[in-house]
């Protein structure tokens, strides 16, 4: 694959080089053509300047001829005036000749007038043509200067491009050589990969054959040993305990807790609303303290007084539902048995609302019929009349959907599993509708309260009750809005969690199977708790990650431990040998002591009585000796040598036994001190040896990591070089496109210049024609 990629890249680079060379030749041809066109334009401008000079000379000659003709016309006019004076004298003699001369004069005058008019028109045309020619000449000169500068810039750009192209061609040739080397290496790698693939295919065939034989064996074992597969039947699979999703249960318990808080707010708002409406019925339109209210309002207030017995159970039912959702249970609609009780409490509250509704509507109508009610107040009352009907209808909707959700836990055939999602969406929609209705009620009741304040018989008690009712309605709308937003936000969780059930099955068949499943789950939990044993404290994960490299090269490896065990065993054997040696020496010393004691006893046999007395006072003497020895040990000793110390102890101890004990204790302490020093030295040497081995391992690991990092660095440098080459190619393509655009712009400019030049040629030809015509006309005059 890498060889193919290198071959494709090589071919792509070759095609790019070929295209760049071809485009470079085209650019050179275009520049040469532009230079030839500019040279031809310069020659054309020179020719035009020559033709203009000729035209100016012709115009000068025409002006001179016109001046001569004007002088001649003046002379002829003078002659005419003289002839007219002469003609007056001899009118009678030459009447016939005068008539002829007058006719000639009139013809001559007409011809002169025409010539003068033509001359004026030619002068105007010449002046206009001269100005137009000067303007066009200035424009062409400015354009020529601009084009010359553009041509110089383009020439410089072309030169820089040729340099860049040569550099890029050299770089690409070098890259081509490198790529050829890489392609050869990749070909070798491809051959190796082919050999490896053949080996892998052979291994794969062997593994497939082995796995096939194992599969056949396992299938035979399953068919022979497994008597029953309960996942095939949905009825039996419903009894299987599903995988415990603790996160789902905790999330559901959290949602149930939030719903309980919202329902508690709703219950308090409903209680306040019903109690304050009861107070309002007893105050308005007739105050019960001053006059008797109507029997309808009495009955209505009596029913409203019973609101707590219908509203409070809603909170209790939600609380029981929340308590039934725990971390250990499996909570779905089939196992949520407490939802049925909540739906029953909601049904009882709906019955209460249906019982209240006609009395509430009649009391509003009675309010409208009273003399204190204005037209605006009646309109508000009728709006509230409609709102109360809508409120009971929304509660009926909610009750139907909640009762449908409670069906799977009692009668699963009453609601299909495919309709669960639709029921949840309808509940969300009805909650939003409930919120909108409560908004309308709060708006209409606030308008009604403001109108009732303007009534002349309005009391402070009525105003306060209206304010309390408004606050309870606002609390009710806020609570319902929170419930609606909460339900719509968590609708996805409610709908997706319906698939939670036994593995391989999509549902619980009946509430009885769900109850059996929960019993099995409890038994399984109890069994797992009985098997559960406390685990030993483990190393924290972060600490283990931090000490990973140390653990790789630590002294706790198998080889190091084996060496340490061998060394410690050898040391133990040596110490045991030394111990036996010292035990033998101690026994010999004891024998010697006993012999010396016997000798001393034999020498001191005459002084038996004195020895008995001494033995009676021996404990006190021994205690005193011990105290003196301790004091002498605590005092600073000037000479630290062993001989001085022994001499000092012997001088302090007068008896033989005490001396031997002191010498023995001193040697034992010295031996213990030397063994401790030896053990410390051995442990330090082992520790240093382990540290050296660990450092060697770390060094080897560091060298390996260094090699891997150098390889990564090489790869990164190769990637950087590739990216730089691609970037250079991209820049070349962009510059090529920009130069192509500039050349197209130059060609457009040249085309426009050619068009203007052709127009100027046509104008010059027309001017020449007009000048020729004027020259032909004037001599005839």
XYZ file of C-alpha atoms in Angstrom:
781
model
C 0.000 0.000 0.000
C 2.851 2.360 0.842
C 4.533 1.483 -2.483
C 1.337 2.343 -4.351
C 1.069 5.646 -2.474
C 4.685 6.528 -3.347
C 4.129 5.571 -7.002
C 0.986 7.707 -7.188
C 2.787 10.631 -5.537
C 5.715 10.245 -7.954
C 3.394 10.232 -10.984
C 1.496 13.221 -9.595
C 4.729 15.186 -9.153
C 5.880 14.303 -12.689
C 2.568 15.467 -14.159
C 2.806 18.677 -12.132
C 6.328 19.344 -13.426
C 5.199 18.726 -17.016
C 2.220 21.077 -16.585
C 4.413 23.777 -15.048
C 6.904 23.556 -17.938
C 4.121 23.779 -20.521
C 2.563 26.737 -18.715
C 5.971 28.417 -18.448
C 6.379 28.151 -22.248
C 2.873 29.537 -22.759
C 3.661 32.441 -20.429
C 6.883 33.173 -22.340
C 4.991 33.140 -25.650
C 2.348 35.471 -24.204
C 5.005 37.917 -22.987
C 6.742 37.896 -26.394
C 3.400 38.511 -28.135
C 2.669 41.376 -25.781
C 6.052 42.923 -26.526
C 5.424 42.603 -30.289
C 1.977 44.149 -29.886
C 3.409 47.066 -27.896
C 6.070 47.629 -30.624
C 3.421 47.585 -33.359
C 1.298 50.024 -31.333
C 4.293 52.378 -31.045
C 4.809 52.244 -34.824
C 1.118 52.908 -35.378
C 1.314 55.928 -33.081
C 4.296 57.273 -35.078
C 2.355 56.857 -38.343
C -0.622 58.652 -36.810
C 1.612 61.503 -35.677
C 2.942 61.853 -39.271
C -0.572 61.802 -40.715
C -1.658 64.407 -38.179
C 1.215 66.675 -39.169
C 0.230 66.345 -42.841
C -3.359 67.198 -41.948
C -2.216 70.233 -39.997
C -0.201 71.435 -43.009
C -3.219 70.928 -45.254
C -5.393 72.832 -42.785
C -2.903 75.722 -42.771
C -2.974 75.869 -46.565
C -6.778 75.802 -46.502
C -6.927 78.642 -44.011
C -4.563 80.696 -46.179
C -6.725 80.030 -49.266
C -9.837 80.955 -47.361
C -8.281 84.281 -46.351
C -7.422 84.981 -50.032
C -10.994 84.188 -51.042
C -12.336 86.488 -48.327
C -10.159 89.353 -49.630
C -11.347 88.691 -53.169
C -14.972 88.745 -52.006
C -14.380 92.132 -50.316
C -12.893 93.522 -53.547
C -15.848 92.256 -55.534
C -18.250 93.856 -53.061
C -16.466 97.202 -53.464
C -16.682 96.899 -57.246
C -20.360 96.190 -56.923
C -20.896 99.290 -54.823
C -19.085 101.420 -57.462
C -21.062 99.858 -60.227
C -24.291 100.618 -58.340
C -23.384 104.339 -58.041
C -22.544 104.480 -61.691
C -25.725 102.708 -62.606
C -27.855 105.417 -60.927
C -26.526 108.065 -63.294
C -27.345 106.269 -66.468
C -30.482 104.474 -65.434
C -32.283 105.273 -68.540
C -29.532 104.303 -70.945
C -28.778 100.963 -69.479
C -31.962 99.633 -67.938
C -31.580 96.391 -69.805
C -27.893 96.037 -68.811
C -28.703 96.853 -65.143
C -31.324 94.139 -64.998
C -28.766 91.630 -66.254
C -26.120 92.786 -63.732
C -28.605 92.620 -60.849
C -29.484 89.049 -61.729
C -25.796 88.176 -61.896
C -25.202 89.914 -58.554
C -28.011 88.063 -56.908
C -26.684 84.728 -58.204
C -23.179 85.665 -57.154
C -24.335 86.738 -53.687
C -26.179 83.491 -53.180
C -23.070 81.524 -54.182
C -20.934 83.567 -51.823
C -23.350 83.075 -48.972
C -23.315 79.338 -49.501
C -19.507 79.281 -49.669
C -19.270 81.310 -46.458
C -21.627 78.970 -44.633
C -19.721 75.908 -45.838
C -16.461 77.516 -44.778
C -17.838 78.196 -41.284
C -19.089 74.632 -40.954
C -15.708 73.277 -42.077
C -13.940 75.545 -39.544
C -16.187 74.180 -36.760
C -15.627 70.571 -37.809
C -11.899 71.131 -38.033
C -11.786 72.685 -34.555
C -13.828 69.844 -33.060
C -11.700 67.202 -34.812
C -8.515 68.913 -33.615
C -9.676 68.959 -29.978
C -10.877 65.348 -30.175
C -7.569 64.308 -31.677
C -5.603 66.049 -28.915
C -7.737 64.426 -26.211
C -7.397 60.975 -27.780
C -3.654 61.516 -28.178
C -3.304 62.378 -24.452
C -5.402 59.381 -23.428
C -3.417 57.049 -25.629
C -0.128 58.373 -24.281
C -1.274 57.840 -20.657
C -2.495 54.365 -21.526
C 0.774 53.629 -23.260
C 2.733 54.695 -20.166
C 0.495 52.528 -17.936
C 0.882 49.574 -20.259
C 4.654 50.034 -20.384
C 4.809 50.017 -16.559
C 2.518 46.969 -16.467
C 4.681 45.224 -19.030
C 7.810 45.979 -16.979
C 6.121 44.643 -13.822
C 4.931 41.544 -15.636
C 8.409 41.008 -17.011
C 9.840 41.195 -13.488
C 7.149 38.789 -12.239
C 7.887 36.409 -15.099
C 11.609 36.529 -14.289
C 10.923 35.792 -10.610
C 8.577 32.991 -11.640
C 11.176 31.449 -13.892
C 13.648 31.542 -11.001
C 11.113 29.971 -8.654
C 10.209 27.343 -11.237
C 13.856 26.413 -11.701
C 14.293 26.162 -7.916
C 11.149 24.067 -7.568
C 12.219 21.836 -10.458
C 15.548 21.223 -8.734
C 13.783 20.496 -5.439
C 11.321 18.195 -7.170
C 14.172 16.348 -8.866
C 15.817 15.867 -5.466
C 12.471 14.711 -4.049
C 12.124 12.372 -7.005
C 15.496 10.791 -6.217
C 14.509 10.443 -2.554
C 11.150 8.971 -3.523
C 12.830 6.456 -5.792
C 14.971 5.342 -2.861
C 11.876 5.187 -0.683
C 10.014 3.239 -3.345
C 12.789 0.657 -3.422
C 12.669 0.325 0.364
C 8.879 0.122 0.229
C 9.093 -2.614 -2.397
C 11.292 -4.589 -0.043
C 8.860 -3.960 2.799
C 5.991 -5.016 0.528
C 7.759 -8.305 -0.191
C 8.247 -8.852 3.532
C 4.605 -7.969 4.146
C 3.491 -10.460 1.497
C 5.490 -13.185 3.193
C 4.024 -12.200 6.546
C 0.494 -12.156 5.116
C 0.985 -15.643 3.750
C 2.139 -16.804 7.179
C -0.791 -15.006 8.836
C -3.244 -16.584 6.395
C -1.832 -19.998 7.199
C -2.151 -19.284 10.917
C -5.690 -18.007 10.369
C -6.644 -21.210 8.585
C -5.209 -23.255 11.432
C -7.058 -21.126 14.001
C -10.319 -21.384 12.067
C -9.979 -25.158 11.945
C -9.200 -25.285 15.704
C -12.074 -22.941 16.557
C -14.440 -24.915 14.347
C -13.564 -28.120 16.169
C -13.970 -26.387 19.527
C -17.328 -24.929 18.438
C -18.559 -28.354 17.440
C -17.439 -29.751 20.783
C -19.095 -26.905 22.721
C -22.330 -27.270 20.713
C -22.375 -30.997 21.448
C -21.814 -30.278 25.158
C -24.593 -27.635 25.176
C -27.020 -29.942 23.398
C -26.219 -32.820 25.740
C -25.777 -31.007 29.068
C -28.086 -27.933 28.892
C -31.621 -29.242 29.337
C -33.599 -25.992 29.058
C -33.089 -22.532 27.484
C -35.512 -20.104 29.089
C -34.579 -17.137 26.871
C -36.413 -18.577 23.869
C -39.814 -18.300 25.516
C -40.914 -14.775 26.390
C -43.013 -16.033 29.312
C -40.065 -17.766 30.967
C -37.623 -15.013 30.014
C -39.789 -12.501 31.880
C -38.900 -14.356 35.096
C -35.174 -13.797 34.539
C -33.580 -11.000 36.543
C -32.321 -8.211 34.227
C -28.888 -6.681 34.507
C -28.907 -4.222 37.362
C -28.558 -0.664 36.050
C -27.668 1.273 39.181
C -27.224 4.531 37.281
C -30.695 4.223 35.805
C -32.217 3.531 39.225
C -30.421 6.486 40.832
C -31.487 8.764 37.984
C -35.089 7.555 38.292
C -35.038 8.087 42.068
C -33.675 11.586 41.566
C -36.435 12.338 39.036
C -39.050 10.901 41.417
C -37.699 13.150 44.184
C -37.974 16.209 41.928
C -41.523 15.188 40.932
C -42.433 14.770 44.625
C -41.187 18.312 45.378
C -43.205 19.712 42.453
C -46.340 17.807 43.516
C -45.948 19.128 47.081
C -45.809 22.696 45.705
C -48.878 21.950 43.553
C -50.776 20.505 46.538
C -50.070 23.574 48.728
C -51.127 25.905 45.893
C -54.376 23.933 45.322
C -55.167 23.972 49.063
C -54.633 27.737 49.234
C -56.696 28.301 46.096
C -59.681 26.281 47.380
C -59.592 27.806 50.896
C -59.344 31.382 49.602
C -62.155 30.784 47.082
C -64.259 29.562 50.031
C -63.518 32.838 51.848
C -64.345 34.816 48.702
C -67.736 33.047 48.318
C -68.642 34.028 51.884
C -67.618 37.682 51.331
C -68.757 38.638 47.813
C -71.340 39.568 46.534
C -72.992 39.238 49.977
C -70.993 39.247 53.192
C -71.980 36.388 55.514
C -71.122 38.518 58.576
C -73.806 41.106 57.782
C -76.346 39.121 55.743
C -77.184 35.532 54.871
C -75.674 34.252 51.636
C -77.581 32.211 49.098
C -78.083 28.460 49.664
C -76.067 27.767 46.489
C -73.027 29.568 47.882
C -73.539 27.890 51.264
C -73.405 24.469 49.616
C -70.443 25.549 47.484
C -68.474 26.755 50.538
C -69.362 23.526 52.365
C -67.894 21.446 49.510
C -64.839 23.672 49.296
C -64.230 23.172 53.002
C -63.641 19.454 52.291
C -60.787 20.101 49.784
C -57.969 18.881 52.044
C -59.363 15.316 52.164
C -59.094 15.169 48.351
C -55.890 17.170 47.761
C -53.632 15.758 50.509
C -53.776 12.134 49.215
C -52.073 13.280 45.991
C -48.939 14.152 47.978
C -49.159 10.882 49.947
C -49.512 8.791 46.757
C -46.490 10.515 45.195
C -44.511 9.985 48.396
C -45.316 6.246 48.398
C -44.272 6.053 44.729
C -40.965 7.799 45.535
C -40.320 5.417 48.442
C -40.985 2.383 46.217
C -38.187 3.463 43.811
C -34.942 2.362 45.459
C -31.445 1.488 44.273
C -32.006 -2.255 44.622
C -35.332 -2.521 42.759
C -36.092 -2.762 39.040
C -38.430 0.129 38.275
C -40.533 -0.059 35.105
C -44.256 0.417 34.493
C -44.876 -3.299 35.129
C -43.263 -3.112 38.589
C -44.508 0.377 39.594
C -47.464 -0.870 41.669
C -47.729 2.382 43.673
C -48.660 4.284 40.510
C -52.122 2.736 40.724
C -52.717 4.329 44.158
C -51.623 7.733 42.837
C -54.041 7.404 39.888
C -56.859 6.522 42.319
C -56.107 9.614 44.423
C -56.109 11.703 41.233
C -59.487 10.161 40.299
C -60.944 11.117 43.720
C -59.694 14.708 43.269
C -61.226 14.745 39.778
C -64.558 13.664 41.290
C -64.229 16.543 43.751
C -63.648 18.997 40.865
C -66.665 17.608 38.986
C -68.779 18.017 42.134
C -67.563 21.603 42.613
C -67.822 22.717 38.971
C -71.621 23.287 38.668
C -71.744 25.192 41.964
C -68.772 27.301 40.900
C -70.374 28.127 37.566
C -73.738 28.947 39.200
C -72.065 31.162 41.783
C -70.330 33.117 38.949
C -73.685 33.497 37.188
C -75.258 34.668 40.457
C -72.446 37.226 40.772
C -73.255 38.501 37.279
C -76.959 38.880 38.176
C -76.257 41.025 41.245
C -76.700 44.813 41.089
C -73.066 45.534 41.978
C -71.742 43.701 38.887
C -70.849 45.890 35.896
C -70.641 44.842 32.251
C -66.843 44.533 32.374
C -67.073 42.431 35.534
C -69.691 40.159 33.913
C -67.368 39.698 30.921
C -64.514 38.692 33.265
C -66.825 36.317 35.135
C -67.910 34.646 31.901
C -64.249 34.231 30.886
C -63.567 32.582 34.253
C -66.690 30.466 33.632
C -65.090 29.071 30.473
C -61.652 28.701 32.119
C -63.050 26.553 34.956
C -64.646 24.191 32.446
C -61.332 23.897 30.614
C -59.525 23.267 33.922
C -61.699 20.257 34.800
C -61.325 18.938 31.219
C -57.511 19.104 31.534
C -57.636 17.218 34.841
C -59.819 14.550 33.190
C -57.202 14.208 30.430
C -54.364 13.868 32.951
C -56.351 11.283 34.938
C -56.979 9.156 31.837
C -53.293 9.150 30.842
C -52.070 8.441 34.410
C -54.562 5.597 34.730
C -53.272 4.214 31.409
C -49.702 4.308 32.796
C -50.911 2.431 35.895
C -52.505 -0.355 33.814
C -49.314 -2.405 33.065
C -48.803 -3.054 36.800
C -52.357 -4.480 37.162
C -53.769 -5.368 33.711
C -51.027 -5.542 31.057
C -53.508 -6.367 28.304
C -55.171 -2.959 28.823
C -52.226 -1.041 27.327
C -49.853 -2.270 24.621
C -46.146 -1.674 25.062
C -45.960 0.138 21.721
C -48.331 2.828 23.055
C -46.204 3.757 26.091
C -44.304 6.431 24.191
C -47.539 8.003 22.916
C -48.992 8.151 26.433
C -45.916 9.950 27.768
C -45.981 12.518 24.942
C -49.698 13.154 25.512
C -49.062 13.706 29.236
C -46.391 16.297 28.366
C -48.779 18.042 25.940
C -51.651 18.079 28.472
C -49.340 19.515 31.168
C -48.379 22.359 28.821
C -52.085 22.918 28.095
C -52.783 22.964 31.858
C -50.084 25.648 32.246
C -51.637 27.790 29.481
C -55.116 27.527 31.091
C -53.726 28.625 34.463
C -52.053 31.617 32.772
C -55.421 32.640 31.342
C -57.110 32.184 34.743
C -54.484 34.343 36.490
C -54.842 37.069 33.829
C -58.638 37.091 33.971
C -58.770 36.912 37.766
C -56.317 39.805 38.114
C -58.568 41.895 35.833
C -61.590 40.859 37.893
C -59.826 41.805 41.164
C -58.991 45.281 39.834
C -62.629 45.775 38.769
C -63.938 44.566 42.156
C -61.754 47.108 43.951
C -63.651 49.883 42.142
C -66.997 48.598 43.464
C -68.347 51.043 46.129
C -69.138 48.233 48.636
C -65.613 46.718 48.369
C -64.008 46.114 51.766
C -60.428 45.558 52.833
C -61.293 41.928 53.550
C -62.357 41.434 49.925
C -59.166 43.071 48.607
C -56.928 40.890 50.795
C -58.777 37.693 49.825
C -58.466 38.629 46.131
C -54.736 39.191 46.619
C -54.424 35.815 48.354
C -56.326 34.063 45.555
C -54.110 35.755 42.959
C -50.953 34.700 44.817
C -52.213 31.097 45.060
C -53.064 31.087 41.311
C -49.583 32.478 40.502
C -47.994 29.770 42.677
C -50.191 27.188 40.948
C -49.137 28.407 37.459
C -45.436 28.418 38.463
C -45.704 24.910 39.893
C -47.508 23.541 36.845
C -44.981 25.281 34.561
C -42.117 23.625 36.446
C -43.848 20.225 36.183
C -44.478 20.676 32.436
C -40.886 21.729 31.710
C -39.533 18.932 33.933
C -41.639 16.312 32.155
C -40.813 17.564 28.663
C -37.070 17.785 29.473
C -36.977 14.201 30.816
C -39.363 12.738 28.231
C -36.480 11.052 26.374
C -35.364 9.337 29.580
C -38.907 8.140 30.316
C -39.343 6.729 26.797
C -35.871 5.148 26.440
C -36.021 3.471 29.856
C -39.024 1.376 28.769
C -36.667 -1.142 27.133
C -35.164 -1.947 30.551
C -35.986 -5.588 31.197
C -34.680 -9.162 30.969
C -31.914 -9.887 28.446
C -33.259 -11.178 25.129
C -36.816 -10.079 25.930
C -38.588 -6.775 25.398
C -41.228 -6.882 28.121
C -42.598 -8.370 31.320
C -45.580 -10.555 30.478
C -47.633 -9.806 33.577
C -47.380 -8.100 36.986
C -47.141 -11.566 38.561
C -44.019 -12.383 36.532
C -42.551 -8.982 37.465
C -43.235 -9.717 41.155
C -41.581 -13.143 40.825
C -38.635 -11.525 39.115
C -38.226 -9.082 42.010
C -38.327 -11.991 44.492
C -35.624 -13.778 42.495
C -33.607 -10.577 42.508
C -33.827 -10.338 46.291
C -32.701 -13.948 46.619
C -29.792 -13.324 44.236
C -28.758 -10.216 46.192
C -28.888 -12.162 49.469
C -26.791 -14.955 47.937
C -24.222 -12.484 46.602
C -24.016 -10.805 50.013
C -23.391 -14.180 51.663
C -20.572 -14.878 49.175
C -19.123 -11.402 49.431
C -15.869 -11.122 51.361
C -13.954 -7.979 52.261
C -11.086 -7.289 49.897
C -7.680 -6.156 51.026
C -6.711 -2.551 50.520
C -5.197 -2.037 47.093
C -2.900 0.639 45.773
C -4.790 3.656 44.305
C -4.908 3.809 40.547
C -3.152 7.199 40.244
C -0.334 6.082 42.562
C 0.057 2.863 40.583
C 0.323 4.844 37.339
C 2.873 7.199 38.874
C 5.023 4.289 40.133
C 4.712 2.191 36.949
C 8.242 2.775 35.708
C 9.660 2.241 39.159
C 7.726 -1.008 39.419
C 9.085 -2.160 36.050
C 12.665 -1.727 37.292
C 12.167 -2.239 41.027
C 14.013 -4.642 43.288
C 10.783 -6.561 43.829
C 11.238 -8.439 40.580
C 11.515 -12.225 40.601
C 15.215 -12.445 39.849
C 16.214 -9.861 42.442
C 14.086 -11.491 45.089
C 15.540 -14.921 44.289
C 19.082 -13.562 44.625
C 18.209 -11.834 47.901
C 16.670 -15.062 49.251
C 19.801 -17.033 48.321
C 22.067 -14.451 49.961
C 19.921 -14.372 53.104
C 19.926 -18.201 53.278
C 23.723 -18.264 53.003
C 23.989 -15.623 55.719
C 21.607 -17.598 57.935
C 23.703 -20.759 57.453
C 26.913 -18.872 58.322
C 25.269 -17.327 61.375
C 24.034 -20.721 62.531
C 27.553 -22.141 62.189
C 28.943 -19.203 64.144
C 26.206 -19.688 66.725
C 27.119 -23.372 67.173
C 30.798 -22.414 67.429
C 30.096 -19.821 70.086
C 27.785 -22.225 71.921
C 30.601 -24.767 72.101
C 33.004 -22.122 73.312
C 30.456 -21.041 75.949
C 30.113 -24.642 77.141
C 33.913 -24.961 77.399
C 34.043 -21.699 79.307
C 31.355 -22.993 81.690
C 33.355 -26.194 82.297
C 36.446 -24.128 83.015
C 34.438 -21.962 85.377
C 33.104 -24.968 87.248
C 36.643 -26.356 87.639
C 37.962 -23.053 88.936
C 34.986 -22.781 91.319
C 35.747 -26.255 92.687
C 39.376 -25.253 93.192
C 38.324 -22.117 95.012
C 35.918 -24.111 97.168
C 38.635 -26.558 98.102
C 41.016 -23.710 98.994
C 38.423 -21.960 101.062
C 37.048 -25.040 102.932
C 38.498 -23.816 106.247
C 36.530 -20.686 106.203
C 33.065 -22.325 105.976
C 31.372 -20.255 108.591
C 32.509 -17.060 107.028
C 31.290 -18.166 103.627
C 27.879 -19.007 105.096
C 27.629 -15.516 106.505
C 28.804 -14.083 103.256
C 26.197 -16.157 101.404
C 23.487 -14.870 103.719
C 24.444 -11.301 102.931
C 25.093 -12.088 99.223
C 21.934 -10.521 97.726
C 22.630 -7.157 99.290
C 26.263 -7.308 98.199
C 25.221 -8.274 94.663
C 22.804 -5.345 94.492
C 25.496 -2.980 95.706
C 27.912 -4.378 93.099
C 25.374 -3.877 90.361
C 24.812 -0.268 91.426
C 28.547 0.407 91.511
C 28.981 -1.195 88.065
C 26.139 0.888 86.601
C 27.635 4.051 88.087
C 31.032 3.166 86.729
C 29.513 2.500 83.289
C 27.664 5.808 83.386
C 30.881 7.679 84.241
C 33.032 8.718 81.269
C 35.899 6.298 80.456
C 39.030 7.922 79.170
C 40.568 4.862 77.458
C 38.315 3.170 74.918
C 40.548 0.096 74.444
C 39.321 -3.345 75.476
C 42.236 -4.041 77.904
C 41.727 -0.816 79.860
C 38.026 -1.541 80.103
C 38.666 -5.056 81.437
C 41.200 -3.782 83.939
C 38.762 -1.170 85.137
C 35.987 -3.772 85.542
C 38.312 -6.201 87.346
C 39.425 -3.522 89.749
C 35.804 -2.667 90.446
C 34.751 -6.333 90.944
C 36.658 -8.042 93.798
C 34.976 -11.482 93.645
C 35.741 -14.122 91.051
C 32.125 -14.868 90.067
C 31.274 -11.234 89.583
C 34.407 -10.807 87.442
C 33.464 -13.731 85.221
C 29.918 -12.443 84.847
C 31.194 -9.023 83.892
C 33.616 -10.440 81.349
C 30.894 -12.691 79.903
C 28.373 -9.823 79.676
C 30.956 -7.560 78.076
C 31.875 -10.132 75.425
C 28.215 -10.908 74.698
C 27.416 -7.201 74.277
C 30.441 -6.842 72.039
C 29.398 -9.839 69.928
C 25.821 -8.454 69.611
C 27.180 -5.063 68.580
C 29.487 -6.597 65.959
C 26.698 -8.805 64.550
C 24.365 -5.788 64.291
C 27.110 -3.839 62.488
C 27.676 -6.796 60.173
C 23.941 -7.098 59.424
C 23.723 -3.366 58.699
C 26.689 -3.588 56.346
C 25.176 -6.615 54.561
C 21.779 -4.921 54.231
C 23.418 -1.761 52.894
C 25.423 -3.743 50.351
C 22.242 -5.587 49.228
C 20.410 -2.302 49.024
C 23.177 -0.720 46.953
C 23.319 -3.774 44.698
C 19.516 -3.593 44.163
C 19.720 0.129 43.466
C 22.480 -0.457 40.914
C 20.394 -3.119 39.184
C 17.335 -0.821 39.220
C 19.405 2.032 37.763
C 20.719 -0.282 35.050
C 17.157 -1.301 34.164
C 16.062 2.318 34.146
C 18.979 3.175 31.896
C 17.987 0.413 29.454
C 14.380 1.643 29.507
C 15.551 5.218 28.919
C 17.663 4.071 25.954
C 14.662 2.248 24.497
C 12.461 5.305 24.944
C 15.215 7.431 23.398
C 15.305 5.151 20.325
C 11.515 5.289 19.994
C 11.580 9.077 20.349
C 14.295 9.403 17.690
C 12.185 7.280 15.329
C 9.171 9.459 16.067
C 11.295 12.565 15.447
C 12.423 11.170 12.092
C 8.828 10.475 11.123
C 7.795 13.975 12.218
C 10.618 15.571 10.175
C 9.576 13.515 7.138
C 5.967 14.632 7.602
C 7.123 18.251 7.931
C 9.143 18.017 4.703
C 6.156 16.486 2.906
C 3.875 19.214 4.188
C 6.363 21.895 3.118
C 6.567 20.381 -0.374
C 2.774 20.266 -0.646
C 2.594 23.836 0.619
C 5.125 24.959 -2.025
C 3.116 23.220 -4.732
C -0.045 24.887 -3.469
C 1.668 28.307 -3.485
C 2.925 27.664 -7.016
C -0.554 26.771 -8.181
C -2.019 29.879 -6.548
C 0.672 32.149 -8.078
C 0.132 30.495 -11.443
C -3.590 31.188 -11.219
C -2.965 34.808 -10.212
C -0.562 35.288 -13.165
C -3.054 33.708 -15.530
C -5.678 36.157 -14.247
C -3.252 39.063 -14.754
C -2.446 37.930 -18.307
C -6.149 37.676 -19.080
C -6.578 41.212 -17.728
C -3.681 42.407 -19.923
C -5.191 40.759 -22.977
C -8.523 42.461 -22.215
C -6.706 45.803 -21.929
C -4.948 45.224 -25.238
C -8.226 44.323 -26.926
C -9.812 47.520 -25.616
C -6.773 49.510 -26.866
C -7.082 47.928 -30.308
C -10.749 48.866 -30.368
C -9.965 52.482 -29.433
C -7.206 52.615 -32.063
C -9.569 51.338 -34.754
C -12.100 53.964 -33.696
C -9.410 56.669 -33.915
C -8.391 55.427 -37.358
C -11.975 55.657 -38.509
C -12.279 59.191 -37.115
C -9.004 60.222 -38.795
C -10.250 58.773 -42.083
C -13.489 60.714 -41.741
C -11.507 63.881 -40.991
C -9.342 63.276 -44.049
C -12.412 62.807 -46.170
C -13.980 66.011 -44.858
C -10.745 67.959 -45.396
C -10.470 66.625 -48.938
C -14.068 67.587 -49.650
C -13.463 71.078 -48.276
C -10.308 71.401 -50.395
C -12.195 70.298 -53.492
C -15.073 72.674 -52.829
C -13.093 75.858 -52.128
C -11.061 76.060 -55.375
C -14.237 75.708 -57.391
C -15.572 78.807 -55.581
